[in-house]
Short mmCIF file of C-alpha atoms and ligand atoms in Angstrom, two decimals:
data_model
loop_
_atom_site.label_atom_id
_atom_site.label_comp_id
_atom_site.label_asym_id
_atom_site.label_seq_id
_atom_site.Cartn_x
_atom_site.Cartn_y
_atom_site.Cartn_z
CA UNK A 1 168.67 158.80 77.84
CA UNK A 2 166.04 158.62 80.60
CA UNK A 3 162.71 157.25 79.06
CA UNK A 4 158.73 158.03 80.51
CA UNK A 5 157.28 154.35 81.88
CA UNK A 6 153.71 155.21 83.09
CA UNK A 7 152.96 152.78 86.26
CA UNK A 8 149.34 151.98 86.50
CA UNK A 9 147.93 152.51 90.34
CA UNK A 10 146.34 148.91 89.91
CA UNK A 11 150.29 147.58 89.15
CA UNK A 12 151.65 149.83 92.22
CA UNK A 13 149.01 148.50 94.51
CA UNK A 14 150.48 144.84 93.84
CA UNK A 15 152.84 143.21 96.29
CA UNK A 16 155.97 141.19 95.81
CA UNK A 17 155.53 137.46 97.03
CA UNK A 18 158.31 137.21 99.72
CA UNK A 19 158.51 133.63 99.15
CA UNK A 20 160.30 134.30 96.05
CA UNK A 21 162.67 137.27 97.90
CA UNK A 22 163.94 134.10 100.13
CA UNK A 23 163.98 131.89 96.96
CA UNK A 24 166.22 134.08 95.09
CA UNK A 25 168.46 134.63 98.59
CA UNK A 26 168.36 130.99 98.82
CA UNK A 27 169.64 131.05 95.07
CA UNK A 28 172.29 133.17 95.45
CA UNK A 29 173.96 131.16 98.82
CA UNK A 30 173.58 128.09 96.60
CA UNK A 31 175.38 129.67 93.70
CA UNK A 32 178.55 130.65 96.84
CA UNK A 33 178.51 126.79 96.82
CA UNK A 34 176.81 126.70 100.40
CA UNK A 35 174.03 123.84 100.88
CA UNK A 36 170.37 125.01 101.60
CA UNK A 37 167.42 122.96 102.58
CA UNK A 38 164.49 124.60 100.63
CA UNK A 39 161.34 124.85 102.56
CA UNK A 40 160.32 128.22 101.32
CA UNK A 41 158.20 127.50 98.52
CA UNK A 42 154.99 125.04 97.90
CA UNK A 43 156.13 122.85 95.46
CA UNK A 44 156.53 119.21 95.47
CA UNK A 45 160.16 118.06 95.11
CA UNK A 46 158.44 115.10 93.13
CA UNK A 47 158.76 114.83 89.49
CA UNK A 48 154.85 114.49 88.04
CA UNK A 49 153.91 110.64 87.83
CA UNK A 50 155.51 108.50 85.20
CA UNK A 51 152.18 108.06 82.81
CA UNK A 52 152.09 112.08 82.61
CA UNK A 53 155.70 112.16 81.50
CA UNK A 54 154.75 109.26 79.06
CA UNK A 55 151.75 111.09 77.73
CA UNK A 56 153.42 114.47 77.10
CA UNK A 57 156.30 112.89 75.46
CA UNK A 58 153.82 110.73 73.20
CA UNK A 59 152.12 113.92 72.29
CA UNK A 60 155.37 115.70 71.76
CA UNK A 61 156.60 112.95 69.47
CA UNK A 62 152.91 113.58 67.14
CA UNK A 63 154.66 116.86 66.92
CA UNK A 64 151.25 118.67 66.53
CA UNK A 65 150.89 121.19 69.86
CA UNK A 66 147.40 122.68 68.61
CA UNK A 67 145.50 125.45 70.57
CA UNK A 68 142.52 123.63 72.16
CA UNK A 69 138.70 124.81 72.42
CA UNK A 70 138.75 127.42 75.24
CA UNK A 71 137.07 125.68 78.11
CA UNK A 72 139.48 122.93 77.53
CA UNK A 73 139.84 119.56 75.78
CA UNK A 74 136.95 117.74 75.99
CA UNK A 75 138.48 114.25 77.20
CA UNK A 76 139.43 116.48 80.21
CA UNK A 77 136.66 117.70 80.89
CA UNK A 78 134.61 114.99 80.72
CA UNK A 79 137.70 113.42 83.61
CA UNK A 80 137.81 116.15 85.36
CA UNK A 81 133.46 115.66 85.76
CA UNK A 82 134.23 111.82 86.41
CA UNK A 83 136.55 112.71 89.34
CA UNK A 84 133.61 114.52 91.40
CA UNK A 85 131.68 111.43 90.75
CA UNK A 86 133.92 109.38 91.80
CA UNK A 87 135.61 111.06 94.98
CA UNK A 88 132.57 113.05 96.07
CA UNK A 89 129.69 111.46 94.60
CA UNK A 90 128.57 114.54 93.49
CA UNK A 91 127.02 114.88 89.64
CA UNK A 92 129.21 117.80 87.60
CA UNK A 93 128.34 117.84 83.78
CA UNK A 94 131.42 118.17 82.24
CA UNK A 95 129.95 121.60 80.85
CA UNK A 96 130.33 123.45 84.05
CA UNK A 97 134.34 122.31 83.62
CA UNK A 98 136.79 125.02 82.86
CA UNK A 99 140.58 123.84 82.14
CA UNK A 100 142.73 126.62 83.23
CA UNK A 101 146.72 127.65 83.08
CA UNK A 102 147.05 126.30 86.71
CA UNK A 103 144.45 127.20 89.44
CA UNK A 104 145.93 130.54 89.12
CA UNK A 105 143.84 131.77 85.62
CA UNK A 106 141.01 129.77 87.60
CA UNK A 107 141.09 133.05 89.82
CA UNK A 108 141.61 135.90 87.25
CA UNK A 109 138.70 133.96 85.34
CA UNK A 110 135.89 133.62 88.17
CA UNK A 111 136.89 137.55 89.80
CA UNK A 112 136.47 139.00 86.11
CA UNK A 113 133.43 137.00 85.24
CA UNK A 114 131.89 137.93 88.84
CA UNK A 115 132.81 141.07 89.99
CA UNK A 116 132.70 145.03 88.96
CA UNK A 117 135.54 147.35 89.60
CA UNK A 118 135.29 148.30 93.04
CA UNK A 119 133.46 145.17 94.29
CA UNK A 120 135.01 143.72 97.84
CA UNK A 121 135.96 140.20 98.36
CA UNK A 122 136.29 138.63 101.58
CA UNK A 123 139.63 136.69 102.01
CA UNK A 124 140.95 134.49 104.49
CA UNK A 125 143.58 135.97 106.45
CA UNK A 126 146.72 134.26 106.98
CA UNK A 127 146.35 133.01 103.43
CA UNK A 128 147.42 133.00 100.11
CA UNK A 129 149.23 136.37 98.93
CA UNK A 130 148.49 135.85 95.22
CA UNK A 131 144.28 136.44 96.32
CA UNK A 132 144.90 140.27 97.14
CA UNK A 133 147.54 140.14 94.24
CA UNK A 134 145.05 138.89 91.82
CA UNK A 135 141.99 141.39 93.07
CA UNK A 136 144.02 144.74 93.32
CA UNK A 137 145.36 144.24 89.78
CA UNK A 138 141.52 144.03 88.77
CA UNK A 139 140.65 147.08 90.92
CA UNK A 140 138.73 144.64 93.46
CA UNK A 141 138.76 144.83 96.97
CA UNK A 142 140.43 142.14 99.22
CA UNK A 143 138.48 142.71 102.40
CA UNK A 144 140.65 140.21 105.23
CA UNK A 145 139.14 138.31 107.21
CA UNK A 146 140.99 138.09 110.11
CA UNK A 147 141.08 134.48 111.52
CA UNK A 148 142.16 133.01 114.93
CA UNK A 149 144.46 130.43 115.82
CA UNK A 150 142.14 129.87 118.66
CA UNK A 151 139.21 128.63 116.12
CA UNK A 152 142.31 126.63 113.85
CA UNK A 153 142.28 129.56 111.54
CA UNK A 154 138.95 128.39 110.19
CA UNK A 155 136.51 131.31 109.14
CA UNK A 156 133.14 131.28 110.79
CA UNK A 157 129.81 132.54 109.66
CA UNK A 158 129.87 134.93 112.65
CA UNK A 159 133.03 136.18 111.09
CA UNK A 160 131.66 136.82 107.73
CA UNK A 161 128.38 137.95 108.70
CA UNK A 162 130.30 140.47 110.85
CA UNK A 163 132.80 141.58 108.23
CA UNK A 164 129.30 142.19 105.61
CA UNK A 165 127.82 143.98 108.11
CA UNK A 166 131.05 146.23 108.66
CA UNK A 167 132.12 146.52 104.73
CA UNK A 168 129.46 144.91 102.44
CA UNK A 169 130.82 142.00 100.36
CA UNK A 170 129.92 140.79 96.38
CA UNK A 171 131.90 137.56 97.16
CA UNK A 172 133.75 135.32 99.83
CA UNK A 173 136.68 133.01 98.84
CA UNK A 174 137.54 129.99 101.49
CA UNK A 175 140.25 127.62 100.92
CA UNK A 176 140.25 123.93 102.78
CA UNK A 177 143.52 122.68 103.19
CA UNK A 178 144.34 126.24 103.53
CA UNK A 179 148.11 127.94 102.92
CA UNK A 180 150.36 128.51 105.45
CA UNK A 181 147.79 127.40 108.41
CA UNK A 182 147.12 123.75 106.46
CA UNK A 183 143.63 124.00 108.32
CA UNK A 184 141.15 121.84 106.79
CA UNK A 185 137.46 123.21 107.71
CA UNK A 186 135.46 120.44 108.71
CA UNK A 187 132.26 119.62 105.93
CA UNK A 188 129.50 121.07 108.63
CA UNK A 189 131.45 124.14 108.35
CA UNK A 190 131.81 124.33 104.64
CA UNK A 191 128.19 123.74 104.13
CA UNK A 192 127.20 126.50 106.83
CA UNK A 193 129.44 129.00 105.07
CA UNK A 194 128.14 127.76 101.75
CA UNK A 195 124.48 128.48 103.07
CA UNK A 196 125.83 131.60 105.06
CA UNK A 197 127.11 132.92 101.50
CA UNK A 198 124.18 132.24 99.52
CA UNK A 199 121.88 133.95 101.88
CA UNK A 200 123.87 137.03 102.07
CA UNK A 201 123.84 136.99 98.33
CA UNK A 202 127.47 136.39 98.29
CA UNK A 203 129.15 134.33 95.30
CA UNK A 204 131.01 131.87 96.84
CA UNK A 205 134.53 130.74 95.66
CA UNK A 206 136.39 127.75 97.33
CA UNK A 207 139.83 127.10 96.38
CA UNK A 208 140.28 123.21 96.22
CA UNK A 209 143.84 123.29 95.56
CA UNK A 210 145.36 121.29 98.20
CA UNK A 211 142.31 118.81 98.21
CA UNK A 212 143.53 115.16 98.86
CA UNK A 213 146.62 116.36 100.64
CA UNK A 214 145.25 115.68 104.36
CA UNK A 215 146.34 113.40 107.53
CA UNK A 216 143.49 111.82 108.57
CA UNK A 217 140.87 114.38 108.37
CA UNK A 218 137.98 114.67 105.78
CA UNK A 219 137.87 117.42 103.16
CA UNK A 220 134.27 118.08 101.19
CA UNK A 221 134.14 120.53 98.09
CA UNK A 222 131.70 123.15 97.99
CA UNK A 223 130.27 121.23 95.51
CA UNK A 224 128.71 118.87 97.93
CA UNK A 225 126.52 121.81 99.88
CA UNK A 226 126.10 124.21 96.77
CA UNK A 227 126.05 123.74 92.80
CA UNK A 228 126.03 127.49 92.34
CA UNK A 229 129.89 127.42 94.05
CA UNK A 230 132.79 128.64 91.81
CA UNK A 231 135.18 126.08 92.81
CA UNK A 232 138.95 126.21 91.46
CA UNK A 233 141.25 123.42 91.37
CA UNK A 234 144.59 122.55 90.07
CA UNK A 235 147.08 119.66 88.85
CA UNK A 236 150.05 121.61 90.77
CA UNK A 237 150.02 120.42 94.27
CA UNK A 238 148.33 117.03 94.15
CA UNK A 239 149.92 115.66 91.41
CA UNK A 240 153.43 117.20 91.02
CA UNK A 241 152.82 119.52 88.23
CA UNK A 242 153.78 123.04 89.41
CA UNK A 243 155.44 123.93 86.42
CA UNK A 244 152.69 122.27 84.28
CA UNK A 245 150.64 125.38 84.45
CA UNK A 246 147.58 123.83 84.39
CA UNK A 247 144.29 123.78 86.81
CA UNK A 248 140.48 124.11 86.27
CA UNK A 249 137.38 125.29 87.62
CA UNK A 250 134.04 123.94 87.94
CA UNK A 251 131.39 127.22 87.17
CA UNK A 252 127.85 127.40 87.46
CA UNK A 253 126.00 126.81 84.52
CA UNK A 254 124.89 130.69 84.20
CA UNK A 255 128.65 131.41 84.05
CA UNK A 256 130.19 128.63 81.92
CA UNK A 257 129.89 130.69 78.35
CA UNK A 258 131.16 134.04 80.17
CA UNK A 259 133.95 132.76 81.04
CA UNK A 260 134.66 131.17 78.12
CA UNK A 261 134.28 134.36 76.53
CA UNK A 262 137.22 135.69 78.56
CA UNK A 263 139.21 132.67 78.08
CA UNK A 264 139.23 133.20 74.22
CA UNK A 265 140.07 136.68 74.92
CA UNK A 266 142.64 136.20 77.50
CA UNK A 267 145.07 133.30 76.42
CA UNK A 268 143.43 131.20 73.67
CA UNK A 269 143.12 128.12 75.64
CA UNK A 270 145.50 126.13 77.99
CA UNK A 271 148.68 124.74 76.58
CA UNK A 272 147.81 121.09 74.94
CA UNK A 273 150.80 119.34 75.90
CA UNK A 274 149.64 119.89 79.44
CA UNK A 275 146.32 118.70 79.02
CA UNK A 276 147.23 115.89 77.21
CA UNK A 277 149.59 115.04 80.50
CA UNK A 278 146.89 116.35 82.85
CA UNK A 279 144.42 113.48 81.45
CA UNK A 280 146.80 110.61 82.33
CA UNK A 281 146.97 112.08 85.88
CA UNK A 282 143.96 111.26 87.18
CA UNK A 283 145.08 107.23 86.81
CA UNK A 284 148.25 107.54 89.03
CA UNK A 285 146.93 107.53 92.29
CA UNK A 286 148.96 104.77 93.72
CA UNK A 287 152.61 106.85 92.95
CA UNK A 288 150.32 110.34 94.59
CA UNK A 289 149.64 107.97 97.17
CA UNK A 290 153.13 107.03 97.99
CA UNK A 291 154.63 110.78 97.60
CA UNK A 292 151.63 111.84 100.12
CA UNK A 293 152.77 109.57 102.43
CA UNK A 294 156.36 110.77 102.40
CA UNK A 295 154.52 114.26 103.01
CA UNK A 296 152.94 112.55 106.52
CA UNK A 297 156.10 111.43 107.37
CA UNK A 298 157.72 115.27 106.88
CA UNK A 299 155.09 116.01 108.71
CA UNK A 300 155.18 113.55 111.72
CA UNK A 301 158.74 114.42 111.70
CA UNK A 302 158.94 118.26 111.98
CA UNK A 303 155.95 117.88 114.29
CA UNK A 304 158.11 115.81 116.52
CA UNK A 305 161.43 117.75 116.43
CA UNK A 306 160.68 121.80 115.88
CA UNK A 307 158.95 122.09 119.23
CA UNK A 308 162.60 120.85 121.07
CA UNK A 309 164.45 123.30 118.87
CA UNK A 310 162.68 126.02 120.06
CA UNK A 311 159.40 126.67 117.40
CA UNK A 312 157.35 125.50 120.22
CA UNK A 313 154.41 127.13 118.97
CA UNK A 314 153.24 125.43 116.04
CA UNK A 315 149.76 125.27 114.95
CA UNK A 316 148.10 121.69 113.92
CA UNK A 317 148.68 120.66 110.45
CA UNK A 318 145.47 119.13 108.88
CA UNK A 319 146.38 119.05 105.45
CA UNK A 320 148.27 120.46 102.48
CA UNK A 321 151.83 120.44 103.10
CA UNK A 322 152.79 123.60 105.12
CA UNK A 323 153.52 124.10 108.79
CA UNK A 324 152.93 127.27 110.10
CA UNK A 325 154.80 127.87 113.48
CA UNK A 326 154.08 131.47 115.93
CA UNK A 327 158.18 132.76 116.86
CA UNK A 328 156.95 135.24 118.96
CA UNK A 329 159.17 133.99 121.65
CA UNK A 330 161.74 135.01 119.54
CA UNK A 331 160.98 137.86 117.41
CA UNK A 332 158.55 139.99 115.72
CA UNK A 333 160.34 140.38 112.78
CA UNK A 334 159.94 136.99 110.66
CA UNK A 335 162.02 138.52 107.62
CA UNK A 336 164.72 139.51 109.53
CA UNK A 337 164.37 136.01 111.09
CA UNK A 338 164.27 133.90 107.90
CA UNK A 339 167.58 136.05 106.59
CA UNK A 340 169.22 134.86 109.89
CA UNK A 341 168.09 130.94 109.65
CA UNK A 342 169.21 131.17 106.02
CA UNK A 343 172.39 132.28 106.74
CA UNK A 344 173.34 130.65 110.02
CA UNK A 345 171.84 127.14 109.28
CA UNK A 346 170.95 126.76 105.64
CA UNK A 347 167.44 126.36 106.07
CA UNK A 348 165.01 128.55 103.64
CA UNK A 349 161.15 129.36 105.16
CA UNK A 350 158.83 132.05 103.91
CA UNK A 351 157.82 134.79 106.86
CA UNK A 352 154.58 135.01 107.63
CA UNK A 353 154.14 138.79 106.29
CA UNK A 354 153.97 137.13 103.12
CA UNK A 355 150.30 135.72 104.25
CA UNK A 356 149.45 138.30 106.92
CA UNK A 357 150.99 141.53 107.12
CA UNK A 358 149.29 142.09 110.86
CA UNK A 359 150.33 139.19 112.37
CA UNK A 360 152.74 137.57 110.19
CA UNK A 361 155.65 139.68 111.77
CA UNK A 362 156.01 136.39 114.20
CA UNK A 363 155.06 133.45 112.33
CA UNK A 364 157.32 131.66 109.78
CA UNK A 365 156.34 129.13 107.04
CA UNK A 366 157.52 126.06 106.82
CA UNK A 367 156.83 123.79 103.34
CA UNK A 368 157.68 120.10 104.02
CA UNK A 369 156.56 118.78 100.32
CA UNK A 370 160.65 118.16 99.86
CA UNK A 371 161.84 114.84 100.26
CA UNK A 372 162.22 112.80 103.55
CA UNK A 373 166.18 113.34 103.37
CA UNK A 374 165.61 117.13 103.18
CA UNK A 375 163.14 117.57 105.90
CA UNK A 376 165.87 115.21 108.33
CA UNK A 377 168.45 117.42 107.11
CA UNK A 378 166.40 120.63 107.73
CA UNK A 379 166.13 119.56 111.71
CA UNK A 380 169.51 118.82 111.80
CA UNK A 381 170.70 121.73 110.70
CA UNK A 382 168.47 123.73 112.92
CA UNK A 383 169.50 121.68 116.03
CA UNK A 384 171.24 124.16 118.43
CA UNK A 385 170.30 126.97 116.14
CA UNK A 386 168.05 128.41 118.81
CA UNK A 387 167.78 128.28 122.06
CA UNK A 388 164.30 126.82 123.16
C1 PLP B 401 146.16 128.26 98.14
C2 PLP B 401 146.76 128.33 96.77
N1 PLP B 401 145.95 128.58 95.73
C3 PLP B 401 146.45 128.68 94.48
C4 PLP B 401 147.80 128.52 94.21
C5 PLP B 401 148.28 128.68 92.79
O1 PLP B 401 148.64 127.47 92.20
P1 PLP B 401 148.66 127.14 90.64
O2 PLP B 401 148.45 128.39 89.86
O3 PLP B 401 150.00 126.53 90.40
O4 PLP B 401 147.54 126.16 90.41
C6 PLP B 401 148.68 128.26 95.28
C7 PLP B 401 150.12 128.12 95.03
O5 PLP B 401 150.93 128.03 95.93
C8 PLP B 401 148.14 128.16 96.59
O6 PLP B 401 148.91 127.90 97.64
#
């Protein structure tokens, strides 16, 4: 017996995340009992640091797993404040601090509490899939905006005052380290499109996600160049704790009891246990410290080998943990590509239509935020794979 499921147009306009198509390939070849170096996916092979563990378990062992006040438990709010302080010098009341389920409510949150239906949204493109995801499933508008490897994949003011002009924006959402392009925009650029925002009467959104993940060059928040910023954060990346579900976002005041409002209405709050864990994070720097350095040396190292095995086109890798390398040379069709590498030489990497469906028919993703053993295995298995 056939049954009637009605599809809503705001659920058909959603994409699948290709990552996860070359995860679940990568799956299957593992389940065959072949090996496979996983590079596909941004997640830390890292467990989250030791005093997190500890905390969770001690709150587990209270047995009591309450909901929480919406906005978050106030400890971590008040640590989450202390950390802008601290690593920006900039003054947040813990107020303006939103505790989220992973940086990933942080953007359902700030697009429902800014925007009306229809509203347009500049987004960087290559970048994160989940930002169009996220807008068409609240009938918004991702407007692209189309960046150059020329200018690093950085977005310029010329570049958003041109795309307003063109198709009139209600907000603009950077992120610094960006995903795949790891491009960290310098602070005078931040602050220009900060001031470029605010006099177009854009909100401004800056995903901070991969903040403290770079090699050597300096990353500002938004924070620093404009308090009316919607900035959105996570504990996934930095410290280990993908699966953790649990982020935040700092809000102007005007917009802290809005989205509180939708909070409450949404999911209740964010699960305890995690924010229990999430407060202990904060005071493990020197293990973050130590995995982030066996992230430089990935890095070092794939920067070193890929070119002689033929990705000789790879674009400079600022922060986060993701190298993002042009095959043109060798194809235009990155999916087709990625099937190939994973079933020639083991090696799983996200195509580049995941982040740009223009261009991203010859780039490939690379995530190096495995171990040091994985990312040596990765190169060998790809030496003599292609031909440079
Ligand atoms: C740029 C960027 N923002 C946000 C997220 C979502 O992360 P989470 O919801 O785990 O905080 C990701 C995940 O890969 C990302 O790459």
């Amino acid at each position: 017996m056939s049954t009637l499921t009605a599809l809503s147009r705001r659920a058909q306009a959603v994409a699948p995340f290709l990552a996860m198509d070359v995860m679940a390939a990568a799956g299957a070849r593992e389940r065959r009992g072949e090996g496979v170096v996983h590079m596909e996916v941004g997640q830390p092979s890292a467990p989250a640091p030791r005093a997190v563990i500890a905390a969770a378990q001690a709150a587990l062992a209270d047995g009591r797993i309450p909901y929480t006040e919406a906005l978050g438990l106030p400890a971590l709010r008040a640590r989450i404040a202390r950390h802008y302080a601290e690593t920006y010098g900039v003054t947040v009341s813990p107020e303006r601090v939103v505790v989220t389920t992973g940086s990933s409510a942080g953007f359902v949150l700030a697009f429902l509490a800014l925007f009306d239906a229809g509203a347009r949204i500049g987004v960087p493109r290559p970048g994160y899939p989940a930002y169009d995801g996220i807008l068409r499933a609240l009938d918004l508008i991702p407007q692209p905006l189309t960046l150059q490897a020329e200018d690093r994949y950085a977005p310029t003011s010329a570049l958003v005052g041109a795309v307003h002009a063109a198709h009139p924006l209600s907000g603009l959402l950077v992120m610094s380290p960006a995903n795949p392009s790891g491009t960290v925009i310098a602070p005078a650029r931040l602050a220009e499109l900060c001031a470029t925002a605010r006099g177009l009467g854009l909100a401004f959104i800056s995903d901070e996600i991969y903040h403290g993940l770079s090699y050597g060059v300096p990353t500002a928040t938004a924070l620093q160049f404009d308090e009316g910023a919607v900035v959105i954060n996570s504990f996934s990346k930095f410290y280990c704790m993908t699966g953790w579900r649990i982020g935040w976002m700092v809000v102007p005041e005007a917009l802290v009891r809005p989205v509180e409002r939708l909070a409450q209405n949404l999911y209740i709050s964010a699960p305890y246990l995690s924010q229990v864990a999430a407060l202990a994070a904060f005071d493990t720097l020197d293990e973050i410290v130590a995995i982030r350095e066996g992230y430089a040396r990935n890095r070092a190292l794939l920067l070193d080998a890929l070119p002689s095995l033929g990705f000789t086109d790879i674009h400079p890798v600022d922060g986060a943990f993701y190298l993002y390398a042009d095959i043109a040379r060798h194809t235009n069709d990155a999916s087709a590509f990625c099937r190939r590498m994973l079933d020639e030489a083991g090696v799983a990497a996200t195509p580049g239509l995941d982040f740009d469906p223009e261009e991203g028919g010859h780039h490939i993703r690379f995530s190096f935020a495995g171990s040091n053993t994985e990312c040596a295995e990765a190169v060998a298995r790809l030496k003599g794979w292609l031909r440079p």
